[in-house]
């Protein structure tokens, strides 16, 4: 305990107390003043000693744990970890990132998140609409809704879908609490333990997690720049029949690639031929900066082959937790059952407000506004990235992600660790594969960042890449005998 008496927390500092504490314990570990296996004081005792809340100490310990400095043994306490093993622990940290549990130091520049910046939310319009709903519906707005969704909203969605060339009756629309819930309830409704699901490789990590939670066998089909590799898909279909194939044809996550129309049509033909469903995740089609219309596969679907999932998180307000499914009739009732088991219904007030938002056309106005902002940001980031030597990327024509390649043999996991040490978070390529397969790519998003943060973040990224390359060159020269 002696060594902890030296710690000093400044309650007037802008740096949160838990971070001050984490920094100081980190220093004790790095300077070897406390060594591997050393048991940290219990939370309550250290809190008393430093005259702070228990939460401050608990948060500092959590932060240190998520960065590999300490290990918590349940029922025993918190111990200094083996720093020599810290590099191996990067994977544990990446898994925390993947599960949305990484504790970030304040001030970290987060290129891993595509959460839209709150300044872009149409708060004033929404305020007016919420009041209108409350004046109109009173307490009914807070009662349980039909599990399928508020009927007038399903009608306005059905109308709205005509703009995308999709004909879906209100009965075929299922309102859901976010796109992630859509993937989850479809997994509940359609997957049994051991069933196959085909995905693009790489693919959205949240979908991998949902499919894994049902015990599915996930088969990755390589993604090319113009869409999924149809030859490899067909070869796999010869001996495996998946419950569905999960795809993102517009500005795919993580690559930003778009399917060609030909690829979409051929994929649909293949799905018809082998009698499988396509789960089409449209989370970003609307963010096409060059003005082109991205036609969903669903708009070509005459046979009830495509389950269409549309989220409003990236193009509206993620905290509303609002999305919908346009379903083939055959699976309608299984999906309502899964939705009912999950949360009975999506929040009624949100559904009613969003219904008015669509009906009044405010949706379009907001979309045009955010498109302009994101399009400028995308150009700005890509321009800056061009100055970094050794990386490869193509500027996407829309969306929020840039997929960046390091030269063959370089690890994006190493780069992730180097960037994090410098206060920059990137998404390493391996989280987009079912078994965290190594990939020399990483994903960058800019949606949550200011121009200043982008400038600073890319400078830091550039330094880290420079250092990665230098180290690697030495490694390469040595074994060439
Ligand atoms: C491809 C894709 N689908 C679905 C989701 C889930 O979105 P939400 O649940 O916020 O609607 C995300 C979130 O990043 C995503 O990238």
Coordinates of N, CA, C and O in Angstrom, one line a residue, residues 66-180:
X66 N -8.7 -3.2 -19.6 CA -9.0 -3.2 -21.0 C -7.7 -2.9 -21.9 O -7.7 -3.1 -23.0
X67 N -6.7 -2.3 -21.2 CA -5.5 -2.0 -21.9 C -4.4 -3.0 -21.6 O -3.2 -2.7 -21.8
X68 N -4.7 -4.0 -20.9 CA -3.7 -5.1 -20.7 C -2.8 -5.0 -19.5 O -1.9 -5.7 -19.4
X69 N -3.0 -3.9 -18.7 CA -2.1 -3.7 -17.6 C -2.4 -4.5 -16.4 O -1.5 -4.9 -15.6
X70 N -3.6 -4.8 -16.1 CA -4.0 -5.6 -15.0 C -5.0 -6.7 -15.4 O -5.6 -6.7 -16.5
X71 N -5.2 -7.7 -14.5 CA -6.1 -8.8 -14.7 C -7.0 -8.9 -13.5 O -6.5 -8.8 -12.4
X72 N -8.3 -9.0 -13.7 CA -9.2 -9.2 -12.5 C -9.5 -10.7 -12.4 O -9.9 -11.3 -13.4
X73 N -9.3 -11.2 -11.2 CA -9.7 -12.6 -10.9 C -11.0 -12.5 -10.1 O -10.9 -12.0 -9.0
X74 N -12.1 -13.0 -10.6 CA -13.3 -12.9 -9.9 C -13.2 -13.5 -8.5 O -12.7 -14.6 -8.3
X75 N -13.7 -12.7 -7.5 CA -13.7 -13.2 -6.2 C -12.3 -13.1 -5.5 O -12.2 -13.5 -4.3
X76 N -11.3 -12.7 -6.2 CA -10.0 -12.6 -5.6 C -9.4 -11.2 -5.6 O -9.0 -10.7 -4.6
X77 N -9.5 -10.5 -6.7 CA -8.9 -9.2 -6.7 C -8.3 -8.8 -8.1 O -8.5 -9.6 -9.1
X78 N -7.6 -7.7 -8.1 CA -7.1 -7.2 -9.4 C -5.5 -7.2 -9.3 O -5.0 -6.8 -8.3
X79 N -4.9 -7.8 -10.3 CA -3.5 -8.1 -10.2 C -2.8 -7.5 -11.4 O -3.3 -7.4 -12.5
X80 N -1.5 -7.1 -11.2 CA -0.7 -6.5 -12.3 C -0.4 -7.7 -13.3 O -0.1 -8.8 -12.9
X81 N -0.7 -7.4 -14.6 CA -0.5 -8.4 -15.6 C 0.9 -8.5 -16.0 O 1.8 -7.7 -15.7
X82 N 1.2 -9.6 -16.8 CA 2.5 -9.8 -17.3 C 2.7 -8.9 -18.5 O 2.1 -9.1 -19.6
X83 N 3.6 -7.9 -18.4 CA 3.7 -6.9 -19.5 C 4.4 -7.5 -20.7 O 4.1 -7.1 -21.8
X84 N 5.2 -8.5 -20.5 CA 5.8 -9.2 -21.6 C 4.8 -9.8 -22.5 O 5.0 -10.0 -23.7
X85 N 3.7 -10.2 -21.8 CA 2.6 -10.8 -22.6 C 1.6 -9.8 -23.2 O 0.7 -10.1 -23.9
X86 N 1.9 -8.5 -23.0 CA 1.0 -7.5 -23.3 C 0.6 -7.5 -24.8 O -0.5 -7.3 -25.2
X87 N 1.7 -7.8 -25.6 CA 1.4 -7.8 -27.1 C 0.4 -8.9 -27.4 O -0.5 -8.6 -28.2
X88 N 0.5 -10.1 -26.8 CA -0.5 -11.1 -27.0 C -1.9 -10.6 -26.6 O -2.9 -11.0 -27.1
X89 N -1.9 -9.8 -25.6 CA -3.2 -9.3 -25.0 C -3.9 -8.3 -25.9 O -5.0 -8.0 -25.7
X90 N -3.2 -7.9 -27.0 CA -3.8 -6.9 -27.9 C -5.1 -7.6 -28.4 O -6.1 -6.9 -28.6
X91 N -5.0 -8.9 -28.7 CA -6.2 -9.6 -29.2 C -7.3 -9.5 -28.2 O -8.5 -9.4 -28.6
X92 N -7.0 -9.6 -26.9 CA -8.1 -9.5 -25.9 C -8.8 -8.1 -26.0 O -10.0 -8.0 -26.0
X93 N -7.9 -7.1 -26.2 CA -8.4 -5.8 -26.3 C -9.3 -5.6 -27.5 O -10.3 -4.9 -27.5
X94 N -8.8 -6.2 -28.6 CA -9.5 -6.1 -29.9 C -10.9 -6.7 -29.8 O -11.9 -6.3 -30.3
X95 N -10.9 -7.8 -29.0 CA -12.2 -8.5 -28.8 C -13.1 -7.6 -28.0 O -14.3 -7.6 -28.2
X96 N -12.6 -6.8 -27.0 CA -13.4 -5.9 -26.3 C -14.0 -4.8 -27.2 O -15.1 -4.4 -27.2
X97 N -13.1 -4.3 -28.2 CA -13.5 -3.3 -29.1 C -14.7 -3.9 -30.0 O -15.7 -3.3 -30.2
X98 N -14.5 -5.2 -30.4 CA -15.5 -5.8 -31.2 C -16.8 -6.0 -30.5 O -17.9 -5.9 -31.1
X99 N -16.7 -6.1 -29.2 CA -18.0 -6.3 -28.4 C -18.5 -5.0 -27.8 O -19.3 -5.0 -26.9
X100 N -17.9 -3.9 -28.3 CA -18.4 -2.6 -27.8 C -18.0 -2.3 -26.3 O -18.7 -1.6 -25.6
X101 N -17.0 -2.9 -25.8 CA -16.7 -2.8 -24.4 C -15.3 -2.2 -24.1 O -14.8 -2.2 -23.0
X102 N -14.6 -1.7 -25.1 CA -13.3 -1.1 -24.9 C -13.5 0.3 -24.2 O -14.3 1.1 -24.7
X103 N -12.8 0.4 -23.1 CA -12.9 1.7 -22.4 C -11.8 2.6 -23.0 O -10.6 2.3 -23.0
X104 N -12.2 3.7 -23.6 CA -11.2 4.6 -24.3 C -10.8 5.7 -23.4 O -11.7 6.3 -22.6
X105 N -9.6 6.1 -23.5 CA -9.1 7.3 -22.7 C -9.8 8.5 -23.3 O -10.0 8.6 -24.5
X106 N -10.2 9.5 -22.4 CA -10.8 10.7 -23.0 C -9.8 11.3 -23.9 O -8.6 11.3 -23.7
X107 N -10.4 11.9 -25.0 CA -9.5 12.5 -26.0 C -9.0 11.6 -27.1 O -8.4 12.0 -28.0
X108 N -9.4 10.3 -27.0 CA -9.0 9.4 -28.1 C -9.7 9.8 -29.4 O -10.9 10.1 -29.3
X109 N -8.9 9.8 -30.4 CA -9.5 10.1 -31.7 C -10.1 8.8 -32.3 O -9.3 7.9 -32.7
X110 N -11.4 8.8 -32.4 CA -12.0 7.5 -32.8 C -12.4 7.4 -34.2 O -13.4 7.8 -34.7
X111 N -11.4 6.7 -35.0 CA -11.7 6.4 -36.4 C -12.4 5.1 -36.6 O -12.6 4.6 -37.7
X112 N -12.7 4.4 -35.4 CA -13.3 3.1 -35.6 C -14.8 3.2 -35.6 O -15.5 2.3 -36.1
X113 N -15.4 4.3 -35.0 CA -16.8 4.4 -34.9 C -17.4 5.2 -36.1 O -16.8 6.1 -36.6
X114 N -18.6 4.7 -36.6 CA -19.3 5.5 -37.6 C -20.5 6.1 -37.0 O -21.5 6.4 -37.8
X115 N -20.5 6.3 -35.7 CA -21.7 7.0 -35.1 C -21.8 8.4 -35.6 O -20.8 9.2 -35.4
X116 N -22.9 8.8 -36.2 CA -22.9 10.2 -36.8 C -22.7 11.2 -35.7 O -23.1 11.0 -34.5
X117 N -22.2 12.3 -36.0 CA -21.9 13.4 -35.1 C -23.3 14.0 -34.6 O -24.1 14.3 -35.5
X118 N -23.5 14.2 -33.3 CA -24.8 14.6 -32.8 C -25.2 16.0 -33.4 O -26.4 16.3 -33.5
X119 N -24.2 16.8 -33.8 CA -24.6 18.1 -34.4 C -25.4 18.0 -35.6 O -26.1 18.9 -36.1
X120 N -25.4 16.8 -36.3 CA -26.1 16.6 -37.5 C -27.6 16.2 -37.3 O -28.3 16.0 -38.3
X121 N -27.9 16.0 -36.1 CA -29.3 15.5 -35.8 C -30.3 16.6 -35.9 O -30.1 17.7 -35.4
X122 N -31.5 16.3 -36.6 CA -32.5 17.4 -36.8 C -33.3 17.6 -35.5 O -34.5 17.3 -35.5
X123 N -32.7 18.1 -34.5 CA -33.3 18.1 -33.2 C -34.6 19.0 -33.2 O -35.6 18.7 -32.6
X124 N -34.4 20.2 -33.8 CA -35.6 21.1 -33.8 C -36.8 20.6 -34.5 O -37.9 20.6 -33.9
X125 N -36.6 20.0 -35.7 CA -37.7 19.4 -36.4 C -38.3 18.3 -35.6 O -39.6 18.1 -35.5
X126 N -37.5 17.6 -34.9 CA -38.0 16.4 -34.1 C -38.8 16.9 -32.9 O -39.8 16.3 -32.6
X127 N -38.3 18.0 -32.3 CA -39.0 18.5 -31.2 C -40.5 18.9 -31.6 O -41.4 18.5 -30.9
X128 N -40.6 19.6 -32.7 CA -41.9 20.0 -33.2 C -42.8 18.7 -33.4 O -44.0 18.7 -33.0
X129 N -42.2 17.7 -34.0 CA -43.0 16.5 -34.3 C -43.4 15.8 -33.1 O -44.5 15.3 -33.0
X130 N -42.5 15.7 -32.1 CA -42.9 15.0 -30.9 C -44.0 15.7 -30.2 O -45.0 15.0 -29.8
X131 N -44.0 17.0 -30.2 CA -45.1 17.8 -29.6 C -46.4 17.5 -30.3 O -47.5 17.3 -29.7
X132 N -46.3 17.5 -31.6 CA -47.5 17.2 -32.5 C -48.1 15.8 -32.1 O -49.3 15.7 -32.0
X133 N -47.2 14.8 -32.0 CA -47.7 13.5 -31.6 C -48.4 13.5 -30.3 O -49.4 12.9 -30.1
X134 N -47.7 14.2 -29.3 CA -48.3 14.2 -28.0 C -49.7 14.9 -27.9 O -50.6 14.4 -27.3
X135 N -49.7 16.0 -28.6 CA -51.0 16.7 -28.7 C -52.1 15.9 -29.3 O -53.2 15.8 -28.9
X136 N -51.7 15.1 -30.4 CA -52.7 14.3 -31.1 C -53.1 13.0 -30.3 O -54.2 12.7 -30.2
X137 N -52.0 12.3 -29.8 CA -52.3 11.0 -29.3 C -52.3 10.9 -27.8 O -52.8 9.9 -27.2
X138 N -51.8 11.9 -27.1 CA -51.8 11.8 -25.6 C -51.1 10.6 -25.1 O -50.2 10.1 -25.7
X139 N -51.7 10.0 -24.1 CA -51.1 8.8 -23.4 C -51.0 7.6 -24.3 O -50.2 6.7 -24.0
X140 N -51.8 7.5 -25.3 CA -51.8 6.3 -26.2 C -50.4 6.1 -26.8 O -50.0 5.0 -27.1
X141 N -49.7 7.3 -27.0 CA -48.4 7.2 -27.6 C -47.4 6.3 -26.7 O -46.4 5.9 -27.1
X142 N -47.8 6.2 -25.4 CA -46.9 5.4 -24.5 C -47.4 4.0 -24.2 O -46.9 3.4 -23.3
X143 N -48.5 3.6 -24.9 CA -49.0 2.3 -24.6 C -48.2 1.2 -25.4 O -47.4 1.6 -26.3
X144 N -48.5 -0.1 -25.2 CA -47.9 -1.1 -26.0 C -48.3 -0.9 -27.5 O -49.5 -0.5 -27.7
X145 N -47.4 -1.2 -28.4 CA -47.8 -1.2 -29.8 C -47.9 -2.6 -30.3 O -47.4 -3.5 -29.7
X146 N -48.6 -2.7 -31.5 CA -48.6 -4.0 -32.1 C -47.1 -4.5 -32.3 O -46.3 -3.7 -32.6
X147 N -46.9 -5.8 -32.1 CA -45.5 -6.3 -32.3 C -44.9 -6.0 -33.7 O -43.7 -5.7 -33.9
X148 N -45.8 -6.0 -34.7 CA -45.4 -5.7 -36.0 C -45.0 -4.3 -36.3 O -44.2 -4.0 -37.1
X149 N -45.5 -3.4 -35.5 CA -45.2 -2.0 -35.6 C -46.5 -1.2 -35.8 O -47.5 -1.7 -36.2
X150 N -46.4 0.1 -35.5 CA -47.5 1.1 -35.6 C -48.0 1.1 -37.0 O -47.3 1.4 -38.0
X151 N -49.3 0.8 -37.2 CA -49.8 0.6 -38.6 C -49.6 1.8 -39.5 O -49.1 1.6 -40.6
X152 N -49.9 3.0 -39.1 CA -49.6 4.2 -40.0 C -48.2 4.3 -40.4 O -47.9 4.7 -41.5
X153 N -47.2 3.9 -39.5 CA -45.8 4.0 -39.9 C -45.6 2.9 -40.9 O -44.8 3.2 -41.9
X154 N -46.1 1.7 -40.7 CA -45.9 0.7 -41.8 C -46.5 1.1 -43.1 O -45.9 0.8 -44.2
X155 N -47.6 1.9 -43.1 CA -48.1 2.4 -44.3 C -47.2 3.4 -44.9 O -46.9 3.4 -46.1
X156 N -46.6 4.3 -44.1 CA -45.8 5.3 -44.7 C -44.4 4.7 -45.2 O -43.9 5.1 -46.2
X157 N -44.0 3.6 -44.5 CA -42.8 2.9 -45.0 C -43.0 2.3 -46.3 O -42.2 2.3 -47.2
X158 N -44.2 1.7 -46.4 CA -44.6 1.0 -47.7 C -44.6 2.0 -48.8 O -44.0 1.7 -49.9
X159 N -45.1 3.2 -48.6 CA -45.1 4.3 -49.5 C -43.6 4.7 -49.9 O -43.2 4.9 -51.0
X160 N -42.9 4.9 -48.8 CA -41.5 5.3 -48.9 C -40.6 4.4 -49.7 O -39.8 4.7 -50.5
X161 N -40.9 3.1 -49.6 CA -40.1 2.1 -50.3 C -40.3 2.1 -51.8 O -39.4 1.7 -52.6
X162 N -41.4 2.7 -52.3 CA -41.6 2.8 -53.7 C -40.5 3.7 -54.3 O -40.2 3.5 -55.5
X163 N -40.0 4.6 -53.5 CA -38.9 5.4 -54.0 C -37.7 4.6 -54.4 O -36.8 5.0 -55.1
X164 N -37.6 3.4 -53.7 CA -36.4 2.6 -54.0 C -36.8 1.4 -54.9 O -36.0 0.5 -55.1
X165 N -38.0 1.5 -55.5 CA -38.4 0.5 -56.4 C -38.9 -0.8 -55.7 O -39.0 -1.8 -56.3
X166 N -39.2 -0.7 -54.4 CA -39.6 -1.9 -53.7 C -41.1 -1.8 -53.4 O -41.6 -0.8 -52.9
X167 N -41.8 -2.9 -53.8 CA -43.2 -3.0 -53.5 C -43.4 -3.9 -52.3 O -43.1 -5.1 -52.4
X168 N -43.8 -3.3 -51.2 CA -44.0 -4.2 -50.0 C -45.3 -3.6 -49.3 O -45.4 -2.4 -49.1
X169 N -46.2 -4.6 -49.0 CA -47.4 -4.2 -48.4 C -47.1 -3.9 -46.9 O -46.2 -4.4 -46.3
X170 N -48.0 -3.0 -46.3 CA -47.8 -2.7 -44.8 C -47.7 -4.0 -44.0 O -47.0 -4.1 -43.0
X171 N -48.4 -5.1 -44.4 CA -48.4 -6.3 -43.7 C -47.1 -7.0 -43.7 O -46.8 -7.9 -42.9
X172 N -46.3 -6.7 -44.8 CA -45.0 -7.3 -44.9 C -43.8 -6.5 -44.2 O -42.7 -6.9 -44.3
X173 N -44.2 -5.4 -43.6 CA -43.2 -4.6 -42.9 C -43.2 -5.0 -41.5 O -44.2 -5.1 -40.8
X174 N -42.0 -5.2 -40.9 CA -41.8 -5.4 -39.5 C -41.0 -4.3 -39.0 O -39.8 -4.1 -39.4
X175 N -41.5 -3.5 -38.0 CA -40.7 -2.4 -37.4 C -39.9 -3.0 -36.4 O -40.3 -3.9 -35.6
X176 N -38.6 -2.6 -36.3 CA -37.6 -3.2 -35.3 C -36.8 -2.0 -34.6 O -36.8 -0.9 -35.1
X177 N -36.2 -2.4 -33.5 CA -35.5 -1.4 -32.7 C -34.0 -1.4 -33.2 O -33.2 -1.8 -32.4
X178 N -33.8 -0.9 -34.4 CA -32.4 -0.9 -34.9 C -32.1 -2.1 -35.8 O -32.7 -3.1 -35.7
X179 N -31.1 -1.8 -36.7 CA -30.7 -2.9 -37.6 C -30.1 -4.1 -36.9 O -30.4 -5.2 -37.4
X180 N -29.4 -3.9 -35.9 CA -28.8 -5.0 -35.2 C -29.9 -5.9 -34.6 O -29.8 -7.1 -34.7

